[in-house]
Amino acid sequence: MDLTGIYKVFGLAGEFSACTVLKNGNINKTYKVDFINEGKTESYIIQNINTYVFKKPEYIMSNVKGVTAHIEAALPEEQRERGVLHFLDAEDGKNYYIDGEGSFWRAYRFVPDSVTYDSFDDPALLEAAGAAFGRFQLLLSDYDASTLYEIIPGFHDTKKRYAHLFETIEKDPAGRVASVLPEIEFLRRHRKTAETLVDMLEAGQLPLRVTHNDTKGNNILFDKNTNETLAVIDLDTVMPGLVAYDFGDAIRFGANFTDEDEPDTSKTGLDMIKFEAFTRGFVGMIRDSATKNELDTLSLGAITMTVELAVRFLDDYLDGDKYFKLNYPEHNLVRTRCQIALAADMIAKKDQMDEIIGKYVR
Ligand code: GN1
Ligand code: MG
């Protein structure tokens, strides 16, 4: 179905005025649409879910319903409008729509006067981002995790990710293995380190919590005028997980000197100023509810999430690029190399990371 049909399905009122494609996601197709209703512009986000990645999008929408309702109830009255996403019901009353071709759609109200940032130059913004992700975890700390579907089983099971990469290397379906031997060697060398968190989880040394699991900085809405944080978005991967995953993935994305797909890897690395800013915000929020092991493994979380994403990008590259959207043919290889450069720098700076975390733990 085309977008015009989708507008009708979700009952968008008024006169159509504009539609733009938002490009910062790597999986779903996302559109912002504006309608003029009684002289006022009302905006919506419409998403077409990637069903190669998300096999059961109905389950996502069930999770989203529960999680947004829980957050809304936990927020002070005056934050409920802009502090959480409000999904629209389709004509059949469900919060999604599957069209005649089997395409999966959803829509939510665009939060008025909100912006997202793909990179953070101002450490104050990163500190605010840290506090927003930390608060997100607190808001969901009393959520009954047994009611959540595990959307992508083993999403951050780093052992499973590694095992899958080595299966792909074995099969070499796109004939690319011979061209990435140094990358494979790096990932092989750091496998034990990157698998430590899962070992600890399996040994009962770390608790499972309800986590976001995709804490890129552009998944936070800021007020475009005041820069205060409003809401955490992209709830597709909210699942039981480790605190270190959310901390780590946010550092991976937000405290890098470069974008996650910078081709010139000599520029890539962990910016300790940004690291400290995010840490101050995040640890300040969670330190009272976190266990000692959780706080001790935050830096390992950053290394783990970065190595794991290198594993995932490389796996997809070797598999012929089926999972992540690409802007150009070698995109997944460039992403892999950038994550490897960042991981190497994080490994070298682990003691520095721990020292900074230690400052905010007390
Ligand atoms: C994907 O599409 P986006 O940007 O929300 C991916 C994340 C990766 C990220 C890397 C479901 O997220 O796990 O960290 O790309 N999401 C899924 O940019 O695989
Ligand atoms: Mg996402």
Tab-separated table of C-alpha atoms and ligand atoms in Angstrom:
chain	number	residue	atom	x	y	z
A	1	MET	CA	0.000	0.000	0.000
A	2	ASP	CA	1.273	3.519	-0.654
A	3	LEU	CA	1.611	6.150	2.062
A	4	THR	CA	-1.622	7.889	1.101
A	5	GLY	CA	-3.481	4.711	1.952
A	6	ILE	CA	-1.639	4.476	5.265
A	7	TYR	CA	-2.669	8.034	6.210
A	8	LYS	CA	-6.295	6.941	5.849
A	9	VAL	CA	-5.813	3.715	7.775
A	10	PHE	CA	-4.496	5.635	10.779
A	11	GLY	CA	-7.083	8.385	10.372
A	12	LEU	CA	-4.665	11.324	9.989
A	13	ALA	CA	-6.888	14.387	9.962
A	14	GLY	CA	-6.580	17.544	7.878
A	15	GLU	CA	-4.855	18.385	4.639
A	16	PHE	CA	-1.595	16.709	3.649
A	17	SER	CA	1.294	19.172	3.496
A	18	ALA	CA	4.668	17.360	3.444
A	19	CYS	CA	6.441	14.026	3.745
A	20	THR	CA	10.151	13.536	4.408
A	21	VAL	CA	12.181	10.346	4.705
A	22	LEU	CA	14.228	10.106	7.914
A	23	LYS	CA	17.516	8.416	7.186
A	24	ASN	CA	19.159	7.722	10.529
A	25	GLY	CA	17.857	4.187	11.139
A	26	ASN	CA	19.618	1.154	9.707
A	27	ILE	CA	16.624	-1.170	9.637
A	28	ASN	CA	13.106	0.278	9.232
A	29	LYS	CA	11.840	2.858	6.736
A	30	THR	CA	10.755	5.991	8.568
A	31	TYR	CA	8.758	8.972	7.309
A	32	LYS	CA	7.736	12.230	8.924
A	33	VAL	CA	4.470	13.576	7.566
A	34	ASP	CA	2.811	16.912	8.176
A	35	PHE	CA	-0.899	17.612	7.982
A	36	ILE	CA	-2.619	20.970	8.336
A	37	ASN	CA	-5.591	20.596	10.608
A	38	GLU	CA	-7.740	23.628	11.496
A	39	GLY	CA	-4.848	25.913	10.590
A	40	LYS	CA	-2.303	24.043	12.712
A	41	THR	CA	0.457	21.726	11.521
A	42	GLU	CA	0.271	18.280	13.075
A	43	SER	CA	3.114	15.878	12.425
A	44	TYR	CA	3.347	12.110	12.589
A	45	ILE	CA	6.001	9.467	12.224
A	46	ILE	CA	5.081	6.566	9.994
A	47	GLN	CA	7.216	3.462	9.928
A	48	ASN	CA	7.374	0.492	7.640
A	49	ILE	CA	8.871	-2.340	9.667
A	50	ASN	CA	11.623	-4.479	8.200
A	51	THR	CA	10.258	-8.000	8.455
A	52	TYR	CA	13.543	-9.628	7.459
A	53	VAL	CA	14.930	-8.322	10.762
A	54	PHE	CA	11.731	-8.400	12.815
A	55	LYS	CA	10.011	-11.695	12.125
A	56	LYS	CA	7.085	-11.013	14.463
A	57	PRO	CA	6.368	-7.268	14.455
A	58	GLU	CA	3.035	-7.914	16.244
A	59	TYR	CA	5.112	-8.873	19.258
A	60	ILE	CA	7.017	-5.584	19.099
A	61	MET	CA	3.759	-3.690	19.113
A	62	SER	CA	2.527	-5.659	22.101
A	63	ASN	CA	5.732	-4.804	23.990
A	64	VAL	CA	5.485	-1.178	22.892
A	65	LYS	CA	1.926	-0.919	24.140
A	66	GLY	CA	2.846	-2.214	27.580
A	67	VAL	CA	6.060	-0.249	27.907
A	68	THR	CA	4.671	3.110	26.764
A	69	ALA	CA	1.654	2.749	29.078
A	70	HIS	CA	3.946	1.921	31.992
A	71	ILE	CA	6.236	4.878	31.328
A	72	GLU	CA	3.309	7.235	30.861
A	73	ALA	CA	1.824	6.200	34.210
A	74	ALA	CA	5.186	6.650	35.938
A	75	LEU	CA	5.747	10.169	34.586
A	76	PRO	CA	4.537	13.304	36.318
A	77	GLU	CA	1.333	14.572	34.702
A	78	GLU	CA	3.006	17.480	32.880
A	79	GLN	CA	5.503	15.176	31.134
A	80	ARG	CA	3.017	12.643	29.818
A	81	GLU	CA	2.312	14.327	26.511
A	82	ARG	CA	5.905	14.739	25.344
A	83	GLY	CA	7.724	12.261	27.609
A	84	VAL	CA	6.611	9.109	25.846
A	85	LEU	CA	5.503	8.093	22.358
A	86	HIS	CA	1.800	7.934	21.563
A	87	PHE	CA	1.043	5.322	18.918
A	88	LEU	CA	-2.067	5.614	16.783
A	89	ASP	CA	-4.658	2.904	16.368
A	90	ALA	CA	-5.490	1.779	12.865
A	91	GLU	CA	-9.100	1.496	11.705
A	92	ASP	CA	-9.390	-1.999	13.210
A	93	GLY	CA	-8.284	-0.753	16.636
A	94	LYS	CA	-4.832	-2.354	16.576
A	95	ASN	CA	-1.699	-0.223	17.003
A	96	TYR	CA	-0.344	-1.441	13.647
A	97	TYR	CA	-1.579	-2.316	10.195
A	98	ILE	CA	-0.624	-5.087	7.789
A	99	ASP	CA	-1.487	-4.142	4.209
A	100	GLY	CA	-2.550	-6.391	1.320
A	101	GLU	CA	1.081	-7.095	0.381
A	102	GLY	CA	1.947	-8.145	3.924
A	103	SER	CA	3.827	-4.916	4.645
A	104	PHE	CA	3.786	-3.899	8.330
A	105	TRP	CA	3.014	-0.291	9.299
A	106	ARG	CA	2.737	1.768	12.469
A	107	ALA	CA	2.316	5.452	13.260
A	108	TYR	CA	2.842	7.733	16.223
A	109	ARG	CA	2.374	11.402	16.944
A	110	PHE	CA	5.552	13.387	16.334
A	111	VAL	CA	6.532	14.984	19.632
A	112	PRO	CA	6.083	18.737	19.044
A	113	ASP	CA	9.296	20.816	18.985
A	114	SER	CA	11.544	17.791	19.397
A	115	VAL	CA	14.885	17.072	17.718
A	116	THR	CA	17.374	14.214	17.668
A	117	TYR	CA	21.154	14.478	17.338
A	118	ASP	CA	23.281	12.090	15.288
A	119	SER	CA	26.434	13.328	16.982
A	120	PHE	CA	27.197	15.218	20.153
A	121	ASP	CA	29.716	18.028	20.197
A	122	ASP	CA	28.533	19.509	23.457
A	123	PRO	CA	29.365	17.288	26.468
A	124	ALA	CA	26.383	18.771	28.344
A	125	LEU	CA	24.082	17.138	25.809
A	126	LEU	CA	25.788	13.799	26.329
A	127	GLU	CA	25.439	14.091	30.074
A	128	ALA	CA	21.734	14.729	29.544
A	129	ALA	CA	21.576	11.710	27.205
A	130	GLY	CA	23.209	9.565	29.891
A	131	ALA	CA	20.672	10.687	32.441
A	132	ALA	CA	17.818	10.034	29.991
A	133	PHE	CA	18.893	6.438	29.307
A	134	GLY	CA	19.563	5.876	33.011
A	135	ARG	CA	16.138	7.215	33.859
A	136	PHE	CA	14.557	5.034	31.192
A	137	GLN	CA	15.901	1.982	33.018
A	138	LEU	CA	14.627	3.259	36.346
A	139	LEU	CA	11.177	3.917	34.914
A	140	LEU	CA	11.046	0.307	33.762
A	141	SER	CA	12.700	-1.216	36.824
A	142	ASP	CA	9.347	-2.423	38.173
A	143	TYR	CA	8.071	-3.631	34.794
A	144	ASP	CA	7.125	-7.303	34.685
A	145	ALA	CA	9.717	-8.622	32.250
A	146	SER	CA	7.898	-11.936	31.885
A	147	THR	CA	5.189	-10.125	29.880
A	148	LEU	CA	7.733	-8.960	27.296
A	149	TYR	CA	8.320	-10.913	24.114
A	150	GLU	CA	11.970	-11.487	23.356
A	151	ILE	CA	11.888	-9.693	20.023
A	152	ILE	CA	15.191	-10.897	18.627
A	153	PRO	CA	16.258	-13.912	20.672
A	154	GLY	CA	19.882	-13.605	21.698
A	155	PHE	CA	20.072	-10.002	20.467
A	156	HIS	CA	23.075	-9.187	22.660
A	157	ASP	CA	24.175	-12.764	23.218
A	158	THR	CA	27.722	-12.047	22.141
A	159	LYS	CA	28.627	-15.753	22.184
A	160	LYS	CA	25.821	-16.526	19.778
A	161	ARG	CA	26.849	-13.597	17.564
A	162	TYR	CA	30.422	-14.920	17.421
A	163	ALA	CA	29.298	-18.480	16.733
A	164	HIS	CA	27.140	-17.213	13.880
A	165	LEU	CA	30.008	-15.192	12.400
A	166	PHE	CA	32.258	-18.231	12.383
A	167	GLU	CA	29.534	-20.297	10.686
A	168	THR	CA	29.268	-17.643	7.988
A	169	ILE	CA	33.063	-17.610	7.599
A	170	GLU	CA	32.942	-21.393	7.155
A	171	LYS	CA	30.302	-21.121	4.401
A	172	ASP	CA	31.628	-17.921	2.795
A	173	PRO	CA	28.380	-17.389	0.844
A	174	ALA	CA	29.481	-14.187	-0.903
A	175	GLY	CA	33.108	-15.221	-1.453
A	176	ARG	CA	34.444	-12.326	0.640
A	177	VAL	CA	36.284	-14.067	3.472
A	178	ALA	CA	39.728	-13.890	1.867
A	179	SER	CA	39.490	-10.091	1.749
A	180	VAL	CA	38.854	-9.608	5.483
A	181	LEU	CA	41.452	-11.795	7.202
A	182	PRO	CA	42.899	-9.007	9.409
A	183	GLU	CA	39.402	-8.115	10.641
A	184	ILE	CA	38.646	-11.758	11.431
A	185	GLU	CA	41.965	-12.047	13.247
A	186	PHE	CA	41.165	-9.008	15.436
A	187	LEU	CA	37.756	-10.371	16.358
A	188	ARG	CA	39.179	-13.808	17.096
A	189	ARG	CA	41.804	-12.283	19.388
A	190	HIS	CA	39.244	-10.399	21.495
A	191	ARG	CA	36.581	-13.091	21.567
A	192	LYS	CA	37.154	-14.137	25.208
A	193	THR	CA	36.949	-10.551	26.439
A	194	ALA	CA	33.786	-9.852	24.473
A	195	GLU	CA	32.135	-13.046	25.727
A	196	THR	CA	32.825	-12.309	29.416
A	197	LEU	CA	29.538	-10.496	30.099
A	198	VAL	CA	27.505	-13.429	28.806
A	199	ASP	CA	29.644	-15.799	30.909
A	200	MET	CA	28.906	-13.676	33.971
A	201	LEU	CA	25.197	-13.576	33.167
A	202	GLU	CA	25.143	-17.360	32.780
A	203	ALA	CA	26.984	-17.722	36.082
A	204	GLY	CA	24.359	-15.604	37.842
A	205	GLN	CA	26.828	-12.802	38.567
A	206	LEU	CA	24.806	-10.113	36.756
A	207	PRO	CA	21.040	-9.508	36.980
A	208	LEU	CA	18.751	-9.244	33.961
A	209	ARG	CA	16.810	-5.996	33.826
A	210	VAL	CA	14.430	-4.447	31.336
A	211	THR	CA	16.793	-2.600	29.031
A	212	HIS	CA	16.507	-0.629	25.797
A	213	ASN	CA	19.277	-2.458	23.926
A	214	ASP	CA	19.710	0.121	21.159
A	215	THR	CA	20.884	3.208	23.021
A	216	LYS	CA	22.181	5.271	20.147
A	217	GLY	CA	22.093	8.951	21.068
A	218	ASN	CA	19.696	9.648	18.229
A	219	ASN	CA	17.130	7.557	20.069
A	220	ILE	CA	16.605	10.425	22.503
A	221	LEU	CA	14.281	13.322	21.804
A	222	PHE	CA	15.474	16.729	22.970
A	223	ASP	CA	13.415	19.894	23.161
A	224	LYS	CA	14.572	21.910	20.166
A	225	ASN	CA	14.478	25.184	22.099
A	226	THR	CA	15.783	24.265	25.554
A	227	ASN	CA	17.710	21.037	24.808
A	228	GLU	CA	16.133	19.308	27.783
A	229	THR	CA	15.592	15.596	27.172
A	230	LEU	CA	12.019	14.573	26.504
A	231	ALA	CA	11.681	10.898	25.636
A	232	VAL	CA	13.565	7.767	24.719
A	233	ILE	CA	12.374	6.375	21.396
A	234	ASP	CA	12.883	3.279	19.225
A	235	LEU	CA	11.397	0.756	21.623
A	236	ASP	CA	11.723	-2.171	19.195
A	237	THR	CA	14.387	-3.950	21.176
A	238	VAL	CA	13.208	-3.292	24.737
A	239	MET	CA	13.862	-6.690	26.298
A	240	PRO	CA	15.521	-8.207	29.321
A	241	GLY	CA	19.220	-7.324	29.151
A	242	LEU	CA	22.222	-6.073	31.073
A	243	VAL	CA	22.811	-2.520	32.280
A	244	ALA	CA	26.217	-2.758	30.605
A	245	TYR	CA	24.534	-3.190	27.202
A	246	ASP	CA	22.714	0.117	27.436
A	247	PHE	CA	25.674	1.986	28.859
A	248	GLY	CA	28.054	0.345	26.398
A	249	ASP	CA	26.055	0.892	23.240
A	250	ALA	CA	25.489	4.533	24.117
A	251	ILE	CA	29.234	5.053	24.614
A	252	ARG	CA	29.980	3.214	21.389
A	253	PHE	CA	27.757	5.595	19.474
A	254	GLY	CA	28.009	8.866	21.361
A	255	ALA	CA	31.579	8.996	22.685
A	256	ASN	CA	33.295	8.141	19.425
A	257	PHE	CA	35.307	10.955	17.811
A	258	THR	CA	33.579	10.021	14.551
A	259	ASP	CA	30.378	8.542	13.179
A	260	GLU	CA	30.028	4.775	13.429
A	261	ASP	CA	30.802	4.402	9.725
A	262	GLU	CA	33.780	6.762	9.329
A	263	PRO	CA	35.943	5.455	6.473
A	264	ASP	CA	39.115	7.136	7.813
A	265	THR	CA	39.640	4.993	10.893
A	266	SER	CA	42.675	7.013	11.967
A	267	LYS	CA	40.156	9.592	13.181
A	268	THR	CA	38.068	7.088	15.131
A	269	GLY	CA	38.522	6.594	18.865
A	270	LEU	CA	37.055	6.989	22.319
A	271	ASP	CA	36.694	10.644	23.310
A	272	MET	CA	37.296	10.653	27.073
A	273	ILE	CA	35.591	14.016	27.522
A	274	LYS	CA	32.415	12.670	25.988
A	275	PHE	CA	32.858	9.426	27.874
A	276	GLU	CA	33.001	11.260	31.177
A	277	ALA	CA	30.004	13.427	30.358
A	278	PHE	CA	27.779	10.473	29.465
A	279	THR	CA	29.043	8.484	32.454
A	280	ARG	CA	28.241	11.315	34.854
A	281	GLY	CA	24.646	11.411	33.628
A	282	PHE	CA	24.080	7.668	33.406
A	283	VAL	CA	25.861	6.462	36.533
A	284	GLY	CA	24.374	9.310	38.550
A	285	MET	CA	20.947	7.929	37.693
A	286	ILE	CA	21.503	4.185	38.228
A	287	ARG	CA	24.182	3.929	40.903
A	288	ASP	CA	21.803	3.372	43.822
A	289	SER	CA	19.980	0.504	42.151
A	290	ALA	CA	23.020	-1.103	40.491
A	291	THR	CA	25.041	-3.958	41.975
A	292	LYS	CA	28.799	-3.769	42.372
A	293	ASN	CA	29.307	-6.218	39.505
A	294	GLU	CA	27.101	-4.098	37.283
A	295	LEU	CA	29.118	-0.965	37.978
A	296	ASP	CA	32.386	-2.870	37.595
A	297	THR	CA	31.394	-4.135	34.141
A	298	LEU	CA	30.256	-0.858	32.537
A	299	SER	CA	33.551	-0.303	30.716
A	300	LEU	CA	33.480	-3.915	29.565
A	301	GLY	CA	29.991	-3.158	28.252
A	302	ALA	CA	31.409	-0.463	25.976
A	303	ILE	CA	34.076	-2.823	24.628
A	304	THR	CA	31.576	-5.662	24.284
A	305	MET	CA	28.941	-3.686	22.387
A	306	THR	CA	31.565	-2.316	20.001
A	307	VAL	CA	33.189	-5.682	19.295
A	308	GLU	CA	29.751	-7.282	18.988
A	309	LEU	CA	28.616	-4.738	16.424
A	310	ALA	CA	31.838	-5.290	14.455
A	311	VAL	CA	30.969	-9.002	14.510
A	312	ARG	CA	27.438	-8.252	13.293
A	313	PHE	CA	28.515	-5.847	10.527
A	314	LEU	CA	31.183	-8.280	9.317
A	315	ASP	CA	28.774	-11.214	9.445
A	316	ASP	CA	26.298	-9.274	7.307
A	317	TYR	CA	29.046	-8.253	4.883
A	318	LEU	CA	30.174	-11.861	4.478
A	319	ASP	CA	26.555	-12.942	4.072
A	320	GLY	CA	26.014	-10.579	1.127
A	321	ASP	CA	24.456	-7.617	3.013
A	322	LYS	CA	20.992	-8.826	3.913
A	323	TYR	CA	20.370	-7.228	7.305
A	324	PHE	CA	21.551	-3.611	7.533
A	325	LYS	CA	20.537	-0.931	5.051
A	326	LEU	CA	23.504	0.243	2.942
A	327	ASN	CA	24.315	3.653	1.485
A	328	TYR	CA	27.003	2.161	-0.801
A	329	PRO	CA	28.267	-1.359	-1.621
A	330	GLU	CA	31.138	-1.623	0.918
A	331	HIS	CA	29.234	0.094	3.700
A	332	ASN	CA	29.188	-2.912	6.045
A	333	LEU	CA	32.941	-3.390	5.657
A	334	VAL	CA	33.585	0.283	6.400
A	335	ARG	CA	31.336	0.020	9.459
A	336	THR	CA	33.194	-3.097	10.610
A	337	ARG	CA	36.583	-1.397	10.339
A	338	CYS	CA	35.356	1.661	12.183
A	339	GLN	CA	33.985	-0.446	15.060
A	340	ILE	CA	37.250	-2.403	15.210
A	341	ALA	CA	39.269	0.823	15.437
A	342	LEU	CA	37.005	2.084	18.199
A	343	ALA	CA	37.133	-1.217	20.090
A	344	ALA	CA	40.940	-1.255	19.915
A	345	ASP	CA	41.062	2.244	21.378
A	346	MET	CA	38.568	1.316	24.110
A	347	ILE	CA	40.622	-1.726	25.067
A	348	ALA	CA	43.690	0.502	25.390
A	349	LYS	CA	41.726	2.988	27.508
A	350	LYS	CA	39.913	0.518	29.778
A	351	ASP	CA	41.764	1.613	32.932
A	352	GLN	CA	40.997	5.254	32.176
A	353	MET	CA	37.326	4.393	31.688
A	354	ASP	CA	37.213	2.566	35.030
A	355	GLU	CA	38.878	5.433	36.821
A	356	ILE	CA	36.248	7.862	35.538
A	357	ILE	CA	33.369	5.511	36.340
A	358	GLY	CA	34.819	5.177	39.858
A	359	LYS	CA	34.465	8.943	40.356
A	360	TYR	CA	30.694	8.791	39.868
A	361	VAL	CA	29.956	5.543	41.622
A	362	ARG	CA	30.218	7.090	45.069
B	1	GN1	C1	20.392	-0.933	14.089
B	1	GN1	O1	18.166	0.754	12.877
B	1	GN1	P1	18.763	1.236	14.136
B	1	GN1	O2	19.668	2.380	13.887
B	1	GN1	O3	17.738	1.529	15.190
B	1	GN1	C2	20.451	-2.192	14.940
B	1	GN1	C3	21.269	-1.938	16.195
B	1	GN1	C4	22.650	-1.450	15.820
B	1	GN1	C5	22.514	-0.204	14.954
B	1	GN1	C6	23.866	0.258	14.487
B	1	GN1	C7	17.293	-4.191	15.454
B	1	GN1	O4	19.652	0.042	14.795
B	1	GN1	O5	21.382	-3.133	16.945
B	1	GN1	O6	23.414	-1.161	16.962
B	1	GN1	O7	21.687	-0.462	13.805
B	1	GN1	N1	19.099	-2.618	15.293
B	1	GN1	C8	18.700	-3.892	15.116
B	1	GN1	O8	23.746	1.515	13.930
B	1	GN1	O9	19.440	-4.772	14.691
B	2	MG	MG	16.747	0.514	16.589
